[in-house]
Short mmCIF file of C-alpha atoms in Angstrom, two decimals:
data_model
loop_
_atom_site.label_atom_id
_atom_site.label_comp_id
_atom_site.label_asym_id
_atom_site.label_seq_id
_atom_site.Cartn_x
_atom_site.Cartn_y
_atom_site.Cartn_z
CA MET L 3 0.00 0.00 0.00
CA SER L 4 1.04 3.60 -0.59
CA PHE L 5 2.63 5.58 2.20
CA ILE L 6 0.67 8.66 1.01
CA HIS L 7 -1.80 8.93 3.90
CA ASP L 8 -3.88 11.88 5.11
CA ASP L 9 -1.14 13.18 7.41
CA PHE L 10 1.77 12.55 5.02
CA MET L 11 4.68 14.92 5.89
CA LEU L 12 2.70 16.49 8.75
CA HIS L 13 4.51 15.66 11.99
CA SER L 14 2.80 17.87 14.56
CA GLU L 15 -0.75 18.49 15.67
CA ALA L 16 -0.47 22.14 14.65
CA ALA L 17 0.74 21.18 11.16
CA ARG L 18 -2.12 18.72 10.73
CA LYS L 19 -4.68 21.29 11.83
CA LEU L 20 -3.30 23.99 9.54
CA TYR L 21 -3.27 21.66 6.56
CA HIS L 22 -6.64 19.96 6.95
CA ALA L 23 -8.60 22.97 8.20
CA TYR L 24 -7.11 25.60 5.90
CA ALA L 25 -4.59 24.64 3.20
CA GLU L 26 -6.19 21.48 1.83
CA LYS L 27 -9.41 23.10 0.68
CA MET L 28 -7.96 26.13 -1.10
CA PRO L 29 -8.20 26.48 -4.89
CA ILE L 30 -5.11 26.85 -7.08
CA ILE L 31 -3.88 29.82 -9.11
CA ASP L 32 -1.16 28.46 -11.39
CA TYR L 33 0.33 31.78 -12.37
CA HIS L 34 3.37 30.34 -14.17
CA CYS L 35 3.35 27.09 -16.12
CA HIS L 36 4.24 25.64 -19.51
CA LEU L 37 1.01 23.82 -20.29
CA SER L 38 0.08 23.76 -23.96
CA PRO L 39 -2.79 26.16 -24.77
CA LYS L 40 -3.45 24.02 -27.85
CA MET L 41 -3.98 20.92 -25.72
CA ILE L 42 -6.33 22.83 -23.40
CA ALA L 43 -8.26 24.35 -26.30
CA GLU L 44 -8.63 20.98 -28.01
CA ASN L 45 -9.30 19.19 -24.70
CA ALA L 46 -6.56 16.71 -25.47
CA LYS L 47 -7.06 13.01 -24.90
CA PHE L 48 -4.01 11.06 -23.80
CA ARG L 49 -3.24 7.84 -25.63
CA ASN L 50 -1.72 6.24 -22.52
CA ILE L 51 -0.04 6.93 -19.19
CA THR L 52 3.38 7.30 -20.82
CA GLU L 53 2.22 10.29 -22.85
CA LEU L 54 0.62 11.83 -19.76
CA PHE L 55 3.44 11.06 -17.27
CA LEU L 56 6.59 11.17 -19.36
CA GLY L 57 5.77 13.39 -22.33
CA GLY L 58 7.97 16.48 -22.08
CA ASP L 59 8.75 15.93 -18.38
CA HIS L 60 12.49 16.44 -18.18
CA TYR L 61 12.40 15.94 -14.39
CA LYS L 62 11.50 12.28 -15.00
CA TRP L 63 13.92 12.03 -17.93
CA ARG L 64 16.85 13.12 -15.76
CA VAL L 65 16.28 10.43 -13.12
CA MET L 66 15.92 7.79 -15.83
CA ARG L 67 19.23 8.84 -17.39
CA SER L 68 20.86 8.73 -13.96
CA ASN L 69 19.64 5.15 -13.62
CA GLY L 70 21.39 4.14 -16.83
CA VAL L 71 18.30 4.03 -19.03
CA ASP L 72 19.12 4.28 -22.72
CA GLU L 73 17.85 7.46 -24.41
CA ALA L 74 15.76 5.33 -26.77
CA TYR L 75 13.46 4.60 -23.80
CA ILE L 76 13.30 8.27 -22.77
CA THR L 77 12.97 10.51 -25.83
CA GLY L 78 13.55 7.87 -28.48
CA ASP L 79 11.32 5.60 -30.53
CA LYS L 80 10.85 2.67 -28.17
CA PRO L 81 7.20 1.68 -27.53
CA ASP L 82 5.37 3.65 -24.87
CA TYR L 83 4.83 0.53 -22.77
CA GLU L 84 8.57 -0.14 -22.63
CA LYS L 85 9.26 3.50 -21.70
CA PHE L 86 6.80 3.22 -18.82
CA LEU L 87 8.48 0.02 -17.62
CA LYS L 88 11.86 1.76 -17.61
CA PHE L 89 10.41 4.56 -15.49
CA ALA L 90 8.84 1.99 -13.15
CA GLU L 91 12.26 0.33 -12.81
CA THR L 92 13.84 3.69 -11.94
CA LEU L 93 11.31 5.04 -9.45
CA PRO L 94 12.14 2.74 -6.48
CA TYR L 95 15.68 4.12 -6.54
CA CYS L 96 14.45 7.72 -6.13
CA ILE L 97 14.74 7.77 -2.34
CA GLY L 98 15.10 11.39 -1.20
CA ASN L 99 14.12 12.69 -4.65
CA PRO L 100 10.77 14.54 -4.85
CA MET L 101 10.00 12.47 -7.95
CA TYR L 102 9.09 9.57 -5.67
CA HIS L 103 6.54 11.64 -3.78
CA TRP L 104 5.21 13.47 -6.83
CA THR L 105 4.62 10.29 -8.82
CA HIS L 106 2.73 8.53 -6.06
CA LEU L 107 0.67 11.65 -5.36
CA GLU L 108 -0.22 11.76 -9.07
CA LEU L 109 -1.22 8.09 -9.09
CA LYS L 110 -3.33 8.46 -5.95
CA ARG L 111 -5.02 11.79 -6.64
CA TYR L 112 -5.96 11.21 -10.29
CA PHE L 113 -6.21 7.42 -10.60
CA GLY L 114 -7.01 6.30 -7.05
CA ILE L 115 -3.94 4.04 -7.05
CA ASP L 116 -2.37 3.32 -3.66
CA LYS L 117 0.15 0.76 -4.83
CA LEU L 118 3.80 1.68 -5.18
CA LEU L 119 5.02 1.90 -8.77
CA CYS L 120 7.79 -0.64 -9.34
CA PRO L 121 8.51 -3.40 -11.86
CA GLU L 122 6.16 -5.81 -10.04
CA THR L 123 3.17 -3.43 -10.19
CA ALA L 124 3.92 -1.75 -13.51
CA ASP L 125 1.63 -3.92 -15.64
CA GLU L 126 -1.34 -3.48 -13.34
CA ILE L 127 -0.82 0.28 -13.04
CA TRP L 128 -0.30 0.61 -16.80
CA ASN L 129 -3.60 -1.16 -17.49
CA THR L 130 -5.58 0.65 -14.78
CA CYS L 131 -4.40 4.11 -15.85
CA ASN L 132 -4.90 3.46 -19.55
CA GLU L 133 -8.44 2.21 -18.99
CA LEU L 134 -9.29 5.39 -17.08
CA LEU L 135 -7.66 7.56 -19.74
CA LEU L 136 -10.27 6.34 -22.22
CA ARG L 137 -12.92 8.23 -20.26
CA GLU L 138 -14.00 11.79 -21.04
CA ASP L 139 -13.31 12.88 -17.46
CA PHE L 140 -9.60 12.15 -17.94
CA ARG L 141 -9.06 14.57 -20.80
CA ALA L 142 -6.91 17.70 -20.37
CA ARG L 143 -9.63 20.06 -19.12
CA ALA L 144 -11.08 17.58 -16.66
CA LEU L 145 -7.66 16.94 -15.14
CA ILE L 146 -7.28 20.69 -14.53
CA GLU L 147 -10.80 20.97 -13.06
CA LYS L 148 -10.27 17.95 -10.80
CA SER L 149 -7.27 19.76 -9.34
CA ASN L 150 -9.45 22.68 -8.15
CA VAL L 151 -7.60 25.12 -10.41
CA LYS L 152 -9.20 28.54 -10.96
CA VAL L 153 -6.58 30.29 -13.12
CA VAL L 154 -3.81 29.10 -15.42
CA CYS L 155 -1.17 31.41 -16.93
CA THR L 156 0.68 29.79 -19.81
CA THR L 157 4.03 30.97 -21.21
CA ASP L 158 3.79 32.62 -24.63
CA ASP L 159 6.04 34.29 -27.16
CA PRO L 160 5.08 37.81 -28.35
CA LEU L 161 4.64 36.43 -31.88
CA ASP L 162 1.98 33.97 -30.76
CA ASP L 163 -1.43 34.70 -32.30
CA LEU L 164 -3.14 33.52 -29.06
CA SER L 165 -5.78 31.74 -31.14
CA TYR L 166 -5.97 28.90 -28.64
CA HIS L 167 -6.43 31.30 -25.74
CA ARG L 168 -9.26 32.97 -27.62
CA ALA L 169 -10.84 29.59 -28.32
CA ILE L 170 -10.62 28.65 -24.63
CA ALA L 171 -12.12 32.00 -23.58
CA ALA L 172 -15.04 31.48 -26.00
CA SER L 173 -15.71 27.97 -24.69
CA ASP L 174 -17.57 26.81 -21.60
CA PHE L 175 -14.36 25.86 -19.76
CA ALA L 176 -14.75 27.17 -16.21
CA VAL L 177 -11.01 27.67 -15.60
CA LYS L 178 -9.56 30.98 -16.78
CA VAL L 179 -6.54 30.48 -19.06
CA TYR L 180 -4.50 33.61 -19.68
CA PRO L 181 -1.33 34.15 -21.72
CA ALA L 182 1.90 35.33 -20.10
CA PHE L 183 4.26 37.53 -22.10
CA ARG L 184 7.69 35.86 -22.50
CA PRO L 185 9.87 37.98 -24.84
CA ASP L 186 13.19 36.16 -24.28
CA LYS L 187 13.91 35.71 -27.98
CA ALA L 188 13.72 39.47 -28.50
CA VAL L 189 15.93 40.14 -25.47
CA GLU L 190 18.65 37.53 -26.01
CA ILE L 191 20.61 39.43 -28.66
CA GLY L 192 23.67 37.20 -28.32
CA LYS L 193 21.92 33.94 -29.16
CA GLU L 194 21.68 32.30 -32.57
CA THR L 195 17.90 32.60 -32.47
CA PHE L 196 17.98 36.42 -32.36
CA LEU L 197 18.38 37.38 -36.03
CA PRO L 198 15.78 34.91 -37.35
CA TYR L 199 13.40 36.13 -34.66
CA VAL L 200 13.86 39.81 -35.51
CA GLU L 201 13.33 38.96 -39.17
CA GLN L 202 9.94 37.51 -38.23
CA THR L 203 8.97 40.81 -36.62
CA GLY L 204 9.88 42.76 -39.76
CA ALA L 205 11.82 45.33 -37.71
CA LYS L 206 14.83 47.00 -39.35
CA THR L 207 15.68 49.32 -36.46
CA TYR L 208 15.63 49.11 -32.69
CA GLU L 209 12.85 51.69 -32.59
CA ALA L 210 10.79 49.62 -35.01
CA LEU L 211 11.33 46.50 -32.91
CA TRP L 212 10.16 48.32 -29.79
CA THR L 213 7.09 49.64 -31.60
CA PHE L 214 6.29 46.09 -32.69
CA LEU L 215 6.74 44.71 -29.16
CA CYS L 216 4.45 47.40 -27.74
CA SER L 217 1.79 46.39 -30.24
CA ARG L 218 2.12 42.82 -28.99
CA LEU L 219 1.80 44.00 -25.39
CA ASP L 220 -1.47 45.64 -26.40
CA PHE L 221 -2.61 42.45 -28.12
CA PHE L 222 -1.74 40.29 -25.12
CA ALA L 223 -3.57 42.73 -22.82
CA GLU L 224 -6.66 42.46 -25.01
CA ASN L 225 -6.52 38.71 -24.43
CA GLY L 226 -6.36 38.89 -20.64
CA CYS L 227 -2.62 38.95 -20.04
CA ARG L 228 -1.45 40.58 -16.84
CA VAL L 229 1.85 38.87 -16.19
CA SER L 230 5.21 38.70 -17.96
CA ASP L 231 8.18 36.42 -17.56
CA HIS L 232 11.89 36.76 -18.31
CA ALA L 233 14.60 34.09 -18.10
CA LEU L 234 17.76 35.83 -16.96
CA ASP L 235 20.55 33.30 -16.79
CA GLY L 236 22.67 36.18 -15.47
CA VAL L 237 21.50 39.67 -14.52
CA PRO L 238 22.56 42.28 -17.09
CA PHE L 239 23.37 45.86 -16.29
CA ALA L 240 25.24 48.26 -18.55
CA THR L 241 24.37 51.62 -20.08
CA GLY L 242 25.03 52.85 -23.59
CA ASP L 243 23.50 53.10 -27.06
CA ALA L 244 21.21 50.08 -27.40
CA SER L 245 20.15 51.15 -30.88
CA ALA L 246 23.75 51.08 -32.10
CA VAL L 247 24.23 47.60 -30.63
CA PHE L 248 21.06 46.39 -32.35
CA GLU L 249 22.18 47.78 -35.71
CA LYS L 250 25.63 46.20 -35.33
CA ARG L 251 24.07 42.81 -34.60
CA LEU L 252 21.67 43.18 -37.52
CA ARG L 253 24.65 43.72 -39.82
CA GLY L 254 25.92 40.32 -38.71
CA GLU L 255 28.84 41.71 -36.72
CA ALA L 256 29.96 40.19 -33.43
CA ILE L 257 29.05 42.17 -30.33
CA THR L 258 30.93 42.25 -27.03
CA LYS L 259 29.55 41.04 -23.71
CA THR L 260 29.20 44.65 -22.58
CA GLU L 261 27.30 45.57 -25.74
CA GLU L 262 25.00 42.62 -25.18
CA GLU L 263 24.29 43.83 -21.67
CA ILE L 264 23.66 47.40 -22.91
CA TYR L 265 20.95 46.14 -25.23
CA LYS L 266 19.38 43.74 -22.73
CA THR L 267 19.39 46.32 -19.92
CA ASP L 268 17.71 48.92 -22.09
CA LEU L 269 15.04 46.54 -23.36
CA LEU L 270 14.30 45.16 -19.89
CA ARG L 271 13.89 48.70 -18.56
CA LYS L 272 11.51 49.54 -21.40
CA PHE L 273 9.46 46.42 -20.72
CA ALA L 274 9.33 47.13 -16.99
CA GLY L 275 8.00 50.63 -17.66
CA GLU L 276 5.22 49.18 -19.79
CA TYR L 277 4.38 46.56 -17.18
CA ALA L 278 4.17 49.22 -14.48
CA ARG L 279 1.93 51.38 -16.66
CA ARG L 280 -0.38 48.46 -17.36
CA GLY L 281 -0.44 47.08 -13.82
CA TRP L 282 1.18 43.81 -14.89
CA VAL L 283 3.42 41.57 -12.78
CA MET L 284 7.03 41.11 -13.95
CA GLN L 285 8.70 37.77 -13.21
CA LEU L 286 12.48 37.40 -13.37
CA HIS L 287 13.78 33.83 -13.33
CA ILE L 288 17.48 34.10 -12.51
CA GLY L 289 20.34 31.65 -12.55
CA ALA L 290 20.01 28.78 -15.03
CA LEU L 291 22.97 27.35 -16.93
CA ARG L 292 21.30 25.99 -20.03
CA ASN L 293 22.03 23.44 -22.75
CA ASN L 294 25.21 22.12 -21.17
CA ASN L 295 25.40 18.93 -23.24
CA THR L 296 26.13 20.01 -26.82
CA PRO L 297 25.51 16.64 -28.56
CA MET L 298 22.16 16.23 -26.80
CA TYR L 299 21.19 19.84 -27.47
CA GLN L 300 21.89 19.31 -31.15
CA LYS L 301 19.84 16.11 -31.09
CA LEU L 302 16.89 17.12 -28.91
CA GLY L 303 16.94 20.92 -28.61
CA PRO L 304 16.35 22.99 -25.45
CA ASP L 305 14.34 22.09 -22.34
CA THR L 306 15.10 18.39 -22.54
CA GLY L 307 16.88 17.92 -19.22
CA PHE L 308 20.41 19.19 -19.79
CA ASP L 309 20.26 22.41 -17.76
CA SER L 310 21.70 23.08 -14.30
CA ILE L 311 22.37 25.82 -11.74
CA ASN L 312 24.60 28.78 -12.53
CA ASP L 313 26.78 30.47 -9.89
CA LEU L 314 27.15 33.99 -11.24
CA SER L 315 27.20 36.97 -8.87
CA ILE L 316 23.87 38.74 -9.15
CA ALA L 317 23.52 41.13 -6.21
CA GLU L 318 25.06 44.30 -7.64
CA PRO L 319 23.71 44.08 -11.22
CA LEU L 320 20.24 43.18 -9.92
CA SER L 321 20.27 46.12 -7.53
CA ARG L 322 21.35 48.50 -10.29
CA LEU L 323 18.79 47.13 -12.74
CA LEU L 324 15.89 47.40 -10.30
CA ASP L 325 17.02 50.83 -9.09
CA SER L 326 17.28 52.17 -12.64
CA ILE L 327 13.73 50.98 -13.34
CA GLU L 328 12.48 52.50 -10.09
CA CYS L 329 14.12 55.82 -10.97
CA GLU L 330 12.85 55.87 -14.53
CA SER L 331 9.29 54.51 -14.43
CA GLY L 332 8.73 52.95 -11.03
CA LEU L 333 8.99 49.20 -10.62
CA PRO L 334 5.99 47.09 -11.50
CA LYS L 335 4.93 44.33 -9.16
CA THR L 336 7.91 42.01 -9.46
CA ILE L 337 8.63 38.39 -8.54
CA LEU L 338 12.30 37.41 -8.23
CA TYR L 339 13.26 33.74 -8.50
CA THR L 340 16.69 32.23 -8.02
CA LEU L 341 17.79 28.82 -9.24
CA ASN L 342 20.85 28.96 -7.00
CA PRO L 343 19.95 28.73 -3.29
CA LYS L 344 23.17 30.61 -2.46
CA ASP L 345 21.22 33.70 -3.51
CA ASN L 346 18.21 33.16 -1.23
CA TYR L 347 19.42 35.88 1.14
CA VAL L 348 20.44 38.13 -1.76
CA LEU L 349 16.87 38.12 -3.05
CA GLY L 350 15.36 38.04 0.43
CA THR L 351 17.09 41.31 1.29
CA MET L 352 16.70 42.84 -2.19
CA LEU L 353 12.91 42.79 -1.78
CA GLY L 354 13.01 45.24 1.11
CA ASN L 355 14.89 47.82 -0.93
CA PHE L 356 11.94 48.36 -3.26
CA GLN L 357 8.77 47.54 -1.34
CA ARG L 358 6.17 50.28 -1.54
CA GLY L 359 2.55 50.60 -0.48
CA PRO L 360 -0.29 50.21 -0.98
CA VAL L 361 0.61 46.82 -2.48
CA LYS L 362 1.28 44.14 0.13
CA GLY L 363 4.47 42.37 -0.85
CA LYS L 364 4.90 44.33 -4.06
CA ILE L 365 8.33 42.75 -4.64
CA GLN L 366 8.06 38.99 -4.11
CA PHE L 367 10.61 36.26 -3.51
CA GLY L 368 9.40 33.56 -5.87
CA SER L 369 8.76 30.03 -4.73
CA GLY L 370 11.51 27.41 -4.80
CA TRP L 371 12.02 27.02 -8.52
CA TRP L 372 12.98 24.06 -10.74
CA PHE L 373 15.82 22.29 -8.91
CA ASN L 374 14.57 23.89 -5.67
CA ASP L 375 10.92 22.82 -5.79
CA GLN L 376 11.58 20.01 -3.32
CA ARG L 377 11.23 19.92 0.45
CA ASP L 378 14.61 21.38 1.39
CA GLY L 379 14.56 23.96 -1.40
CA MET L 380 11.06 25.20 -0.63
CA THR L 381 11.65 25.17 3.12
CA GLU L 382 14.86 27.18 2.81
CA GLN L 383 13.21 29.69 0.46
CA MET L 384 10.33 30.23 2.90
CA LYS L 385 12.64 30.44 5.92
CA ALA L 386 14.75 33.07 4.16
CA LEU L 387 11.63 35.06 3.29
CA ALA L 388 10.34 34.74 6.87
CA ASN L 389 13.68 35.79 8.36
CA LEU L 390 14.05 38.81 6.10
CA GLY L 391 10.54 39.89 5.14
CA LEU L 392 6.91 38.75 5.38
CA LEU L 393 6.22 35.11 4.64
CA SER L 394 2.56 35.84 5.33
CA ARG L 395 2.37 38.01 2.16
CA PHE L 396 3.97 35.36 -0.07
CA VAL L 397 2.03 34.52 -3.27
CA GLY L 398 2.93 30.86 -2.96
CA MET L 399 3.45 27.93 -5.26
CA LEU L 400 3.30 27.50 -9.03
CA THR L 401 3.82 24.36 -11.11
CA ASP L 402 6.28 25.65 -13.79
CA SER L 403 5.30 22.41 -15.51
CA ARG L 404 4.31 20.98 -18.88
CA SER L 405 2.34 18.16 -17.26
CA PHE L 406 -1.42 18.09 -16.76
CA VAL L 407 -0.98 15.98 -13.62
CA SER L 408 1.58 18.16 -11.86
CA TYR L 409 -0.95 19.90 -9.59
CA PRO L 410 -0.24 17.60 -6.61
CA ARG L 411 2.97 19.63 -6.35
CA HIS L 412 0.72 22.31 -4.83
CA GLU L 413 -0.40 19.77 -2.24
CA TYR L 414 3.25 18.87 -1.64
CA PHE L 415 4.10 22.56 -1.13
CA ARG L 416 1.13 23.09 1.18
CA ARG L 417 2.10 20.17 3.37
CA ILE L 418 5.66 21.52 3.61
CA LEU L 419 4.32 25.01 4.42
CA CYS L 420 2.06 23.71 7.20
CA GLU L 421 4.83 21.50 8.60
CA LEU L 422 7.14 24.54 8.76
CA ILE L 423 4.68 26.92 10.41
CA GLY L 424 3.17 24.18 12.57
CA GLY L 425 6.65 23.37 13.82
CA TRP L 426 7.18 26.96 14.93
CA VAL L 427 3.88 26.86 16.82
CA GLU L 428 4.68 23.52 18.49
CA LYS L 429 8.03 24.90 19.67
CA GLY L 430 6.31 27.92 21.20
CA GLU L 431 7.97 30.30 18.75
CA TYR L 432 4.61 31.67 17.54
CA PRO L 433 1.24 31.78 19.35
CA ALA L 434 -1.29 29.04 18.57
CA ASP L 435 -3.73 31.63 17.20
CA PHE L 436 -5.35 29.46 14.54
CA ASN L 437 -7.66 32.20 13.30
CA LEU L 438 -4.66 34.32 12.32
CA LEU L 439 -2.55 31.33 11.27
CA GLY L 440 -5.37 29.97 9.14
CA GLU L 441 -5.76 33.30 7.40
CA MET L 442 -2.01 33.30 6.67
CA ILE L 443 -2.10 29.75 5.30
CA GLU L 444 -5.09 30.50 3.06
CA GLY L 445 -3.32 33.63 1.86
CA ILE L 446 -0.11 31.84 0.90
CA CYS L 447 -2.04 29.02 -0.77
CA TYR L 448 -4.49 31.15 -2.76
CA THR L 449 -5.83 34.55 -1.66
CA ASN L 450 -2.52 36.45 -1.75
CA ALA L 451 -2.04 35.48 -5.40
CA LYS L 452 -5.65 36.29 -6.21
CA GLU L 453 -5.21 39.79 -4.82
CA TYR L 454 -1.67 40.32 -6.14
CA PHE L 455 -2.44 39.40 -9.75
CA GLY L 456 -5.98 40.79 -9.70
CA PHE L 457 -7.63 37.54 -10.82
#
């Protein structure tokens, strides 16, 4: 039988009360994810559990590779059944890895399966899940609704025509699905994707590119967007003539690292001004080291499980970037994420430099992200925020996922949250005022995000 019981991860009476009386019942606002709008619009049906569990999930791919599984059973052309068996062979070895908890939460919450996934149970679980996936209430939309989700924000390029978002909005789907503006390809002037991308926009000058991007901001706003997202592997800050850098790059000439930062700084500042004017939230995801394995990048492309944590210094450039935005246009609501936990206290203290009423927690320390969305990572992020700011104003968890069954990660987060706060209460470090504590828990799980994003 599964070890996922009602009080899983809850080791004190206070933690159990906070979870069951307050956290467990709260809806979900998934304000940053990578779900496919096309699959939501078309209410995708999954051919089997391999497509649902393993399709595009590089978290699962990485543990399979670490277990010596050949790539043919991961992203290759082996039959789906054999891929599932290879994952079932790997999972028992995931002790201490959140994958073990996530997978069994997914099996229990969506399929009612209490058995542990391993080679001995794989056939039975394969058959049970696939039989259920034939039903209409296991299609993409139903899986989202079963998870008590109220809002989903996808991740979308400025060039996207948002046709699927419009189709969803015109349908009877009860969950709101909004686009999120992710202009990385326009910002990353040093990457090989930049010139082909600019060509798609038709812009011949920096001013023309900015005019085009503003028109896309308008278009996204018309379709419900109120949040942006930027992947900053390092934090740029340099001043100079961004237009000259753009023109040099357009001529096919090499640009220096400083010139790259001049362009990126200028464009980020322009975007931030527009977000502030529109009342949008700006998200900055900082600290990934991407596409480390060149042969696999050439074979599979990005976002396939070959990224890791960067260790660049970010404090000074981040301070200067945020300060320059505050001086020029005023910072929008901003969420700062770090992939490197060494920077938890950097971000935790950076927030306080730019907080400003009347918004509660205007500058947020984003939830434990990617390699940090496990128990230790999330606990340390919340402890840093509590030590240095206001954990009670935190906008909480997001899935950052491509999977339609990743919502139990919210449950996982909520159990960790209640265990942390419940532990403080049990130790006598905070009063057992469950009216106030319950309000805090409900805020972190749902209502803070609802208020912060204006959903």
